[in-house]
XYZ file of N, CA, C and O in Angstrom:
648
model
N 5.324 -26.341 1.539
C 5.255 -25.851 2.969
C 6.018 -24.706 3.049
O 7.245 -24.546 2.788
N 5.549 -23.505 3.678
C 6.491 -22.499 3.876
C 7.475 -22.399 4.953
O 7.397 -23.326 6.182
N 8.784 -22.030 4.737
C 9.709 -22.236 5.857
C 9.714 -21.036 6.726
O 9.730 -19.738 6.313
N 9.249 -20.988 7.971
C 9.195 -19.796 8.693
C 10.475 -18.878 8.842
O 10.582 -17.663 9.356
N 11.434 -19.533 8.729
C 12.644 -18.929 8.747
C 13.330 -18.027 7.426
O 13.891 -16.976 7.521
N 12.712 -18.318 6.385
C 13.105 -17.859 5.222
C 11.886 -17.234 4.487
O 12.017 -16.278 3.448
N 10.782 -17.428 4.752
C 9.590 -16.959 3.900
C 8.877 -15.969 4.606
O 8.297 -16.089 5.596
N 8.914 -14.718 4.110
C 8.259 -13.283 4.857
C 6.728 -13.500 4.937
O 5.941 -12.618 5.485
N 6.065 -14.398 4.107
C 4.775 -14.616 3.890
C 3.993 -15.480 5.468
O 2.911 -15.501 5.449
N 5.248 -16.098 5.820
C 4.666 -17.304 6.945
C 4.046 -16.549 8.117
O 2.998 -17.453 8.345
N 4.080 -15.544 8.666
C 3.371 -15.191 9.606
C 1.703 -14.817 9.547
O 0.929 -15.222 9.898
N 1.791 -14.871 8.084
C 0.254 -14.547 7.642
C -0.614 -15.818 7.254
O -1.952 -15.853 6.993
N 0.261 -16.966 6.968
C -0.210 -18.167 6.457
C -1.407 -18.875 7.581
O -2.491 -19.302 7.138
N -1.204 -18.432 8.913
C -2.338 -19.219 9.805
C -3.604 -18.545 9.484
O -4.849 -19.014 9.542
N -3.518 -17.007 9.340
C -5.142 -16.590 8.973
C -5.570 -16.568 7.768
O -6.573 -16.825 7.552
N -4.424 -16.802 6.772
C -4.939 -17.111 5.443
C -5.619 -18.652 5.514
O -6.826 -18.767 4.550
N -5.054 -19.430 6.273
C -5.699 -20.902 6.200
C -7.382 -20.661 6.932
O -7.957 -21.333 6.357
N -7.554 -19.925 7.607
C -8.858 -19.670 8.118
C -9.686 -19.143 7.027
O -10.891 -19.605 6.836
N -9.136 -18.151 6.373
C -9.999 -17.651 5.363
C -10.227 -18.804 4.022
O -11.458 -18.874 3.500
N -9.242 -19.469 3.852
C -9.279 -20.826 2.931
C -10.352 -21.718 3.603
O -11.139 -22.042 2.673
N -10.498 -21.948 4.829
C -11.479 -22.770 5.158
C -12.965 -22.063 4.984
O -14.070 -22.932 4.543
N -12.851 -20.826 4.769
C -14.372 -20.031 4.657
C -14.635 -20.130 2.960
O -15.847 -20.337 2.653
N -13.452 -20.146 2.262
C -13.733 -20.425 0.974
C -14.039 -21.540 0.268
O -15.169 -21.730 -0.485
N -13.789 -22.790 1.184
C -14.273 -23.977 0.834
C -15.772 -24.044 1.210
O -16.439 -24.919 0.789
N -15.957 -23.566 2.544
C -17.445 -23.346 2.515
C -18.315 -23.173 1.706
O -19.499 -23.367 1.403
N -17.780 -21.680 0.944
C -18.593 -21.112 0.002
C -18.888 -21.937 -1.231
O -19.778 -22.388 -1.814
N -17.648 -22.747 -1.580
C -17.557 -23.698 -2.766
C -18.674 -24.833 -2.204
O -19.699 -25.235 -3.082
N -18.707 -25.138 -0.857
C -19.777 -26.365 -0.792
C -21.299 -25.967 -1.015
O -22.254 -26.652 -1.144
N -21.351 -24.805 -0.910
C -22.735 -24.031 -1.065
C -23.036 -23.524 -2.273
O -23.775 -22.763 -2.668
N -22.037 -23.772 -3.340
C -22.290 -23.133 -4.555
C -22.198 -21.878 -4.796
O -22.309 -21.275 -5.636
N -21.232 -21.404 -3.831
C -20.881 -19.771 -4.286
C -19.592 -19.549 -4.951
O -18.611 -20.606 -4.375
N -19.044 -18.972 -5.523
C -17.793 -18.672 -5.812
C -16.919 -18.613 -4.658
O -17.132 -17.654 -3.499
N -15.950 -19.335 -4.358
C -15.089 -19.546 -3.028
C -14.238 -18.561 -2.778
O -12.769 -18.850 -3.103
N -14.598 -17.659 -2.209
C -13.731 -16.652 -1.664
C -13.889 -16.421 -0.016
O -15.265 -16.355 0.367
N -13.085 -16.451 0.680
C -13.018 -16.175 2.245
C -12.322 -15.059 2.444
O -11.283 -14.666 2.107
N -12.758 -14.799 3.857
C -11.982 -13.558 4.296
C -12.277 -13.560 5.755
O -13.351 -14.074 6.329
N -11.324 -12.794 6.337
C -11.063 -12.786 7.976
C -10.493 -11.525 8.352
O -9.574 -11.178 7.558
N -11.014 -10.795 9.395
C -10.346 -9.770 10.007
C -9.805 -9.988 11.407
O -10.407 -10.555 12.090
N -8.609 -9.511 11.478
C -7.686 -10.159 12.601
C -7.496 -8.773 13.482
O -7.175 -7.613 12.855
N -7.687 -8.693 14.592
C -7.452 -7.478 15.527
C -6.979 -7.957 16.603
O -7.456 -8.780 17.623
N -5.507 -7.624 17.259
C -5.118 -8.141 18.532
C -4.995 -9.430 18.685
O -5.260 -9.936 19.420
N -4.681 -10.208 17.561
C -4.082 -11.653 17.413
C -5.634 -12.462 17.264
O -5.550 -13.680 18.122
N -6.593 -11.858 17.149
C -7.890 -12.662 17.391
C -8.590 -12.547 15.950
O -8.779 -11.333 15.840
N -9.460 -13.238 15.411
C -10.552 -13.029 14.451
C -11.753 -12.566 14.998
O -12.207 -12.803 16.010
N -11.998 -11.263 14.286
C -13.057 -10.496 14.713
C -14.261 -10.270 13.901
O -15.411 -9.885 14.220
N -13.824 -11.085 12.839
C -14.970 -11.098 11.477
C -14.572 -11.959 10.632
O -13.276 -12.084 9.936
N -15.687 -12.507 10.033
C -15.468 -13.794 8.910
C -16.636 -13.463 8.011
O -17.583 -12.946 8.267
N -16.084 -13.786 6.643
C -16.913 -13.878 5.789
C -16.882 -14.916 4.607
O -15.405 -15.163 4.330
N -17.701 -15.069 3.777
C -17.403 -15.878 2.558
C -18.573 -15.470 1.665
O -19.600 -15.172 2.178
N -18.338 -15.411 0.439
C -19.234 -15.265 -0.429
C -20.702 -15.800 -0.335
O -20.815 -16.822 -0.361
N -21.656 -14.928 -0.673
C -23.035 -15.321 -0.228
C -23.980 -14.586 -1.367
O -25.053 -14.523 -0.834
N -23.344 -14.165 -2.490
C -24.400 -13.461 -3.437
C -25.593 -14.117 -3.865
O -26.739 -13.789 -4.217
N -25.160 -15.557 -4.241
C -26.560 -16.442 -4.633
C -27.499 -16.719 -3.613
O -28.384 -16.493 -3.977
N -26.893 -16.840 -2.408
C -27.878 -17.219 -1.323
C -28.977 -16.217 -1.063
O -29.796 -16.344 -0.830
N -28.034 -14.924 -0.853
C -28.496 -13.669 -0.255
C -29.304 -12.960 -1.443
O -29.978 -12.042 -1.131
N -29.087 -13.318 -2.816
C -29.330 -12.434 -3.904
C -29.282 -11.171 -3.539
O -29.742 -10.170 -3.900
N -27.793 -11.184 -3.510
C -27.383 -9.848 -2.925
C -25.948 -9.279 -3.639
O -24.682 -10.344 -3.296
N -25.712 -8.710 -4.649
C -24.563 -8.307 -5.380
C -23.341 -7.728 -4.435
O -22.434 -7.560 -4.887
N -23.747 -7.152 -3.276
C -22.809 -6.778 -2.262
C -22.276 -7.850 -1.389
O -21.458 -7.690 -0.456
N -22.929 -9.033 -1.308
C -22.554 -10.097 -0.183
C -21.267 -11.066 -0.659
O -21.100 -12.012 -0.779
N -20.187 -10.022 -0.712
C -18.878 -10.368 -0.924
C -18.037 -10.984 0.558
O -18.515 -10.352 1.681
N -17.121 -11.846 0.454
C -16.812 -12.207 1.524
C -16.212 -10.988 2.615
O -16.206 -11.126 3.553
N -15.321 -10.295 1.884
C -14.681 -8.963 2.355
C -15.739 -8.018 3.256
O -15.613 -7.595 4.172
N -16.875 -7.896 2.255
C -18.224 -6.799 3.023
C -18.681 -7.715 4.222
O -19.002 -6.869 5.066
N -18.717 -8.820 4.273
C -19.555 -9.531 5.169
C -18.646 -9.572 6.659
O -18.856 -9.218 7.380
N -17.343 -9.870 6.279
C -16.292 -9.852 7.100
C -16.142 -8.416 7.807
O -16.056 -8.243 9.052
N -16.166 -7.257 7.118
C -15.943 -5.983 7.370
C -17.250 -5.605 8.404
O -17.263 -4.867 9.421
N -18.253 -6.129 7.878
C -19.552 -5.539 8.841
C -19.649 -6.254 10.286
O -19.777 -5.687 11.157
N -19.172 -7.670 10.208
C -19.187 -8.696 11.337
C -17.865 -7.776 12.366
O -18.173 -7.250 13.554
N -16.829 -7.270 11.953
C -15.800 -6.709 12.518
C -16.169 -5.197 13.185
O -15.769 -5.087 14.158
N -16.798 -4.504 12.356
C -17.327 -3.120 12.728
C -18.157 -3.561 14.092
O -18.371 -2.730 15.000
N -19.301 -4.402 13.943
C -20.068 -4.847 15.042
C -19.353 -5.069 16.183
O -19.715 -4.711 17.314
N -18.303 -5.987 16.098
C -17.505 -6.594 17.360
C -16.644 -5.229 17.938
O -16.793 -4.860 19.323
N -16.442 -4.305 17.139
C -15.654 -3.108 17.583
C -16.430 -2.054 18.264
O -16.041 -1.148 18.685
N -17.488 -1.983 17.583
C -18.632 -1.102 17.920
C -18.050 0.149 17.183
O -18.333 1.310 17.578
N -17.537 0.275 15.957
C -17.042 1.306 15.275
C -16.670 0.956 13.726
O -16.377 -0.328 13.795
N -17.205 1.973 12.911
C -16.838 1.590 11.669
C -15.548 1.722 11.222
O -14.992 1.193 10.144
N -14.552 2.346 12.174
C -13.153 2.591 11.728
C -12.481 1.259 12.188
O -12.493 1.067 13.539
N -12.231 0.511 11.395
C -11.177 -0.643 11.978
C -9.954 -0.437 11.770
O -9.057 -1.143 11.023
N -9.392 0.276 12.761
C -7.929 0.783 12.838
C -7.317 -0.727 13.725
O -8.105 -1.422 14.574
N -5.864 -0.808 13.250
C -5.195 -1.814 13.844
C -5.779 -3.267 13.443
O -5.804 -4.108 14.440
N -6.415 -3.279 12.549
C -6.779 -4.692 11.933
C -6.052 -4.993 10.833
O -5.651 -4.195 9.993
N -5.967 -6.305 10.330
C -5.310 -6.937 9.134
C -6.725 -7.708 8.550
O -7.412 -8.540 8.904
N -6.827 -7.373 6.942
C -7.789 -8.176 6.296
C -7.152 -9.295 5.667
O -6.343 -8.930 4.913
N -7.720 -10.467 5.753
C -6.881 -11.630 5.003
C -8.040 -12.090 4.053
O -9.142 -12.429 4.596
N -7.897 -12.147 2.722
C -8.948 -12.795 1.921
C -8.150 -13.461 0.550
O -6.974 -13.188 0.506
N -8.801 -14.662 0.223
C -8.279 -15.519 -0.474
C -7.923 -15.136 -2.009
O -7.244 -15.465 -2.608
N -8.927 -14.026 -2.544
C -8.983 -13.265 -3.917
C -8.576 -11.797 -3.420
O -9.278 -11.169 -2.625
N -7.677 -11.279 -4.279
C -7.606 -9.828 -4.404
C -8.886 -9.070 -4.558
O -9.691 -9.291 -5.072
N -9.206 -8.165 -3.624
C -10.457 -7.502 -3.635
C -10.490 -6.650 -4.895
O -9.596 -6.206 -5.322
N -11.955 -6.768 -4.987
C -12.432 -5.980 -6.209
C -12.726 -4.646 -5.784
O -12.341 -4.256 -4.589
N -13.122 -3.750 -6.786
C -13.274 -2.149 -6.784
C -14.309 -1.855 -5.252
O -13.968 -1.217 -4.574
N -15.434 -2.738 -5.191
C -16.221 -2.455 -4.474
C -15.635 -2.616 -2.838
O -15.848 -1.984 -1.896
N -15.254 -3.604 -2.740
C -14.109 -4.309 -1.369
C -12.935 -3.207 -1.104
O -13.050 -2.841 0.053
N -12.336 -3.012 -2.140
C -11.398 -1.993 -1.887
C -11.931 -0.879 -1.573
O -11.445 -0.135 -0.557
N -12.892 -0.475 -2.070
C -13.336 1.078 -1.523
C -13.817 0.902 -0.067
O -13.788 1.917 0.731
N -14.540 -0.320 0.075
C -15.114 -0.599 1.710
C -13.753 -0.595 2.634
O -13.847 -0.127 3.832
N -12.597 -1.175 2.062
C -11.476 -1.232 2.906
C -10.859 0.049 3.375
O -10.554 0.691 4.291
N -10.746 1.014 2.348
C -10.606 2.589 2.496
C -11.332 3.230 3.429
O -11.083 3.719 4.192
N -13.129 2.882 3.037
C -13.801 3.775 4.210
C -13.743 3.104 5.328
O -13.853 4.067 6.237
N -13.382 1.973 5.717
C -13.250 1.373 7.004
C -12.127 1.409 7.712
O -12.048 1.304 8.752
N -10.996 2.332 6.961
C -9.565 2.565 7.543
C -8.906 1.217 7.831
O -8.074 1.457 8.971
N -9.191 0.197 7.035
C -8.253 -1.158 7.574
C -6.880 -0.840 6.872
O -6.662 -0.451 5.732
N -5.923 -0.552 7.783
C -4.702 -0.318 7.332
C -3.723 -1.328 6.954
O -3.032 -1.073 6.028
N -4.139 -2.707 6.743
C -3.181 -3.930 6.383
C -4.263 -4.764 5.536
O -5.129 -5.338 6.180
N -3.848 -5.324 4.178
C -4.878 -6.105 3.481
C -3.786 -7.246 3.003
O -2.448 -6.925 2.454
N -4.102 -8.732 3.430
C -2.949 -9.574 2.752
C -4.094 -10.672 1.869
O -5.342 -10.854 2.515
N -3.864 -10.854 0.939
C -4.579 -11.882 -0.150
C -3.803 -12.784 -0.716
O -2.567 -12.739 -0.631
N -4.572 -13.924 -1.165
C -4.074 -15.082 -1.586
C -3.630 -15.179 -3.121
O -2.439 -15.101 -3.181
N -4.609 -14.541 -3.958
C -4.222 -14.967 -5.324
C -4.876 -13.638 -5.985
O -5.675 -13.112 -5.405
N -4.149 -13.200 -6.990
C -4.527 -11.953 -7.707
C -6.228 -12.198 -8.669
O -6.135 -13.440 -9.083
N -6.765 -11.268 -8.889
C -7.674 -11.269 -9.845
C -7.542 -10.503 -10.943
O -7.990 -9.295 -10.885
N -7.155 -11.064 -12.039
C -6.814 -10.172 -13.129
C -8.078 -9.739 -13.725
O -7.601 -8.486 -14.531
N -9.162 -10.029 -13.692
C -10.461 -9.753 -14.203
C -10.975 -8.405 -13.696
O -11.838 -7.737 -14.059
N -10.680 -8.490 -12.028
C -11.588 -7.448 -11.300
C -10.626 -6.997 -9.802
O -11.041 -6.303 -9.079
N -9.263 -7.189 -9.908
C -8.583 -6.862 -8.811
C -8.385 -5.420 -8.585
O -8.051 -4.834 -9.801
N -8.625 -4.816 -7.537
C -8.463 -3.444 -7.211
C -7.613 -3.056 -6.370
O -7.377 -1.782 -5.787
N -6.485 -4.023 -5.891
C -5.265 -3.682 -4.926
C -4.067 -3.724 -5.936
O -2.940 -2.798 -5.716
N -3.903 -4.411 -6.903
C -2.669 -4.521 -7.756
C -2.806 -4.598 -9.261
O -2.458 -4.046 -10.028
N -3.829 -5.642 -9.323
C -4.023 -6.016 -10.949
C -4.647 -5.049 -11.924
O -3.731 -4.891 -12.836
N -5.854 -4.670 -11.598
C -6.430 -3.537 -12.561
C -6.384 -2.028 -11.965
O -6.416 -1.220 -12.607
N -6.821 -1.952 -10.810
C -6.611 -0.756 -10.039
C -5.896 -0.732 -8.822
O -5.479 -1.972 -8.369
N -5.366 0.386 -8.294
C -4.910 0.381 -6.895
C -5.544 1.500 -6.022
O -4.918 2.333 -5.577
N -6.533 1.130 -5.732
C -7.653 1.829 -5.188
C -7.023 1.879 -3.595
O -6.902 2.955 -3.274
N -6.632 0.957 -3.054
C -6.065 0.910 -1.639
C -4.717 1.664 -1.370
O -4.243 1.947 -0.196
N -4.120 2.203 -2.727
C -2.932 2.913 -2.471
C -3.121 4.250 -3.398
O -1.795 5.019 -3.259
N -4.415 4.932 -3.720
C -4.601 5.996 -4.342
C -4.270 7.206 -3.426
O -5.051 7.553 -2.374
N -3.119 8.020 -3.523
C -3.109 9.024 -2.769
C -4.148 10.249 -2.766
O -4.165 11.227 -1.731
N -4.980 9.718 -4.051
C -6.107 11.020 -3.704
C -7.337 10.619 -2.768
O -8.023 11.478 -2.559
N -7.194 9.467 -2.070
C -8.194 9.291 -1.262
C -7.736 9.569 0.127
O -6.397 9.925 0.319
N -8.647 9.260 1.060
C -8.490 9.956 2.590
C -7.516 8.737 3.455
O -7.370 9.187 4.504
N -7.447 7.645 2.615
C -6.869 6.424 3.562
C -6.211 5.516 2.432
O -6.574 5.445 1.448
N -5.112 5.130 3.048
C -4.394 4.112 2.082
C -3.871 3.033 2.762
O -3.982 2.804 4.195
N -4.129 1.771 2.520
C -3.681 0.582 3.168
C -2.591 -0.224 2.510
O -2.279 -0.071 1.300
N -1.733 -0.787 3.271
C -0.572 -1.729 2.788
C -0.921 -3.132 2.661
O -2.109 -3.585 3.154
N -0.834 -3.567 1.385
C -1.328 -4.578 0.570
C -0.224 -5.407 0.295
O 0.797 -5.284 -0.387
N -0.447 -6.917 0.752
C 0.457 -7.768 0.344
C -0.179 -9.031 -0.232
O -1.226 -9.505 0.151
N 0.182 -9.751 -1.560
C -0.387 -10.582 -2.219
C 0.457 -11.954 -1.946
O 1.661 -11.682 -1.776
N -0.426 -12.944 -2.614
C 0.640 -14.135 -2.634
C 0.801 -15.055 -1.678
O 1.548 -15.892 -1.627
N 0.145 -14.700 -0.355
C 0.145 -15.653 0.714
C -0.960 -16.991 0.416
O -2.019 -16.968 0.016
N -0.316 -18.125 0.538
C -0.913 -19.325 0.176
C -1.502 -19.366 -1.249
O -2.491 -19.847 -1.635
N -0.913 -18.458 -2.043
C -1.453 -18.571 -3.417
C -1.796 -19.614 -4.081
O -2.890 -19.731 -4.758
N -1.002 -20.667 -4.127
C -1.504 -21.895 -5.131
C -2.912 -22.385 -4.429
O -3.404 -22.940 -4.967
N -2.882 -22.494 -3.082
C -4.126 -23.318 -2.559
C -5.244 -22.177 -2.685
O -6.279 -22.709 -2.971
N -5.209 -20.969 -2.808
C -6.381 -19.998 -3.306
C -6.492 -20.195 -4.380
O -7.746 -20.141 -4.888
N -5.797 -20.127 -5.265
C -5.841 -20.398 -6.751
C -6.681 -21.803 -7.224
O -7.399 -21.930 -7.624
N -6.052 -22.886 -6.198
C -6.675 -23.943 -6.570
C -8.096 -24.022 -6.499
O -8.836 -24.864 -7.211
N -8.572 -23.683 -5.123
C -9.780 -24.050 -4.826
C -10.923 -23.060 -5.862
O -11.839 -23.539 -6.393
N -10.318 -21.979 -6.341
C -11.085 -21.074 -7.513
C -11.203 -22.170 -8.439
O -12.377 -21.936 -9.385
N -9.975 -22.374 -9.126
C -10.014 -23.360 -10.386
C -10.538 -24.570 -10.449
O -11.563 -24.982 -11.349
N -10.790 -25.315 -9.076
C -11.707 -26.354 -8.940
C -13.302 -26.158 -8.933
O -14.142 -26.634 -9.615
N -13.443 -24.842 -8.636
C -14.881 -24.264 -8.523
C -15.348 -24.308 -10.046
O -16.443 -24.736 -10.510
N -14.623 -23.371 -10.694
C -14.997 -22.773 -12.088
C -14.982 -24.404 -12.999
O -15.547 -24.265 -14.027
N -14.007 -25.231 -12.482
C -14.098 -26.309 -13.520
C -15.310 -27.053 -13.452
O -16.042 -27.694 -14.241
N -15.801 -27.238 -12.029
C -16.992 -27.836 -11.584
C -18.282 -27.431 -12.431
O -19.103 -27.865 -12.883
N -18.398 -26.021 -12.232
C -19.297 -25.073 -12.740
C -19.304 -25.403 -14.573
O -20.480 -25.528 -15.000
N -18.245 -25.276 -15.099
C -18.383 -25.627 -16.298
C -18.731 -27.066 -16.910
O -19.527 -26.994 -17.703
N -18.313 -27.911 -15.929
C -18.844 -29.120 -16.275
C -20.166 -29.143 -16.136
O -20.856 -30.455 -16.883
N -20.966 -28.487 -15.166
C -22.296 -28.730 -15.051
C -22.910 -27.742 -16.139
O -24.043 -27.800 -15.794
N -22.211 -27.131 -16.824
C -22.703 -25.956 -17.741
C -23.178 -24.792 -17.193
O -24.146 -24.233 -17.978
N -22.482 -24.162 -16.085
C -23.147 -23.064 -15.402
C -22.090 -22.108 -15.626
O -20.711 -22.773 -15.742
N -22.239 -20.856 -15.644
C -21.344 -19.711 -15.214
C -20.370 -19.863 -16.346
O -19.374 -19.697 -16.385
């Protein structure tokens, strides 16, 4: 359990728990368990979880779905004063969408050593050559975010999939 007096990640745990609930929903639906929420003025305005298999859409990542919902709620593609919480470090496509949407803050749970584009493989959200940069923090509820992914892939291997 995080100690709110000593752990700088604590203020973000509340929102990451909401993203984790969405990741578990993805798990239950046979999708890679990644969840995302977008918060604006202390309220969730966008939610998403991976739906690539269901929608047969390679762009149906949790972050992309949450970004689309948040833009609809705000009536603007500029998601200023918003924070994106996602259980897994965003991939290059999602990091690009973060930059395009002008999201100033991204918080993720666990790193993605195979496709992470904020810290692991690339630093798209911090690239000074782009027109926007985001502040990114990883490691919020990392063990929980990692556990749901590990359980999913263990299940998939046991079933002879993926």
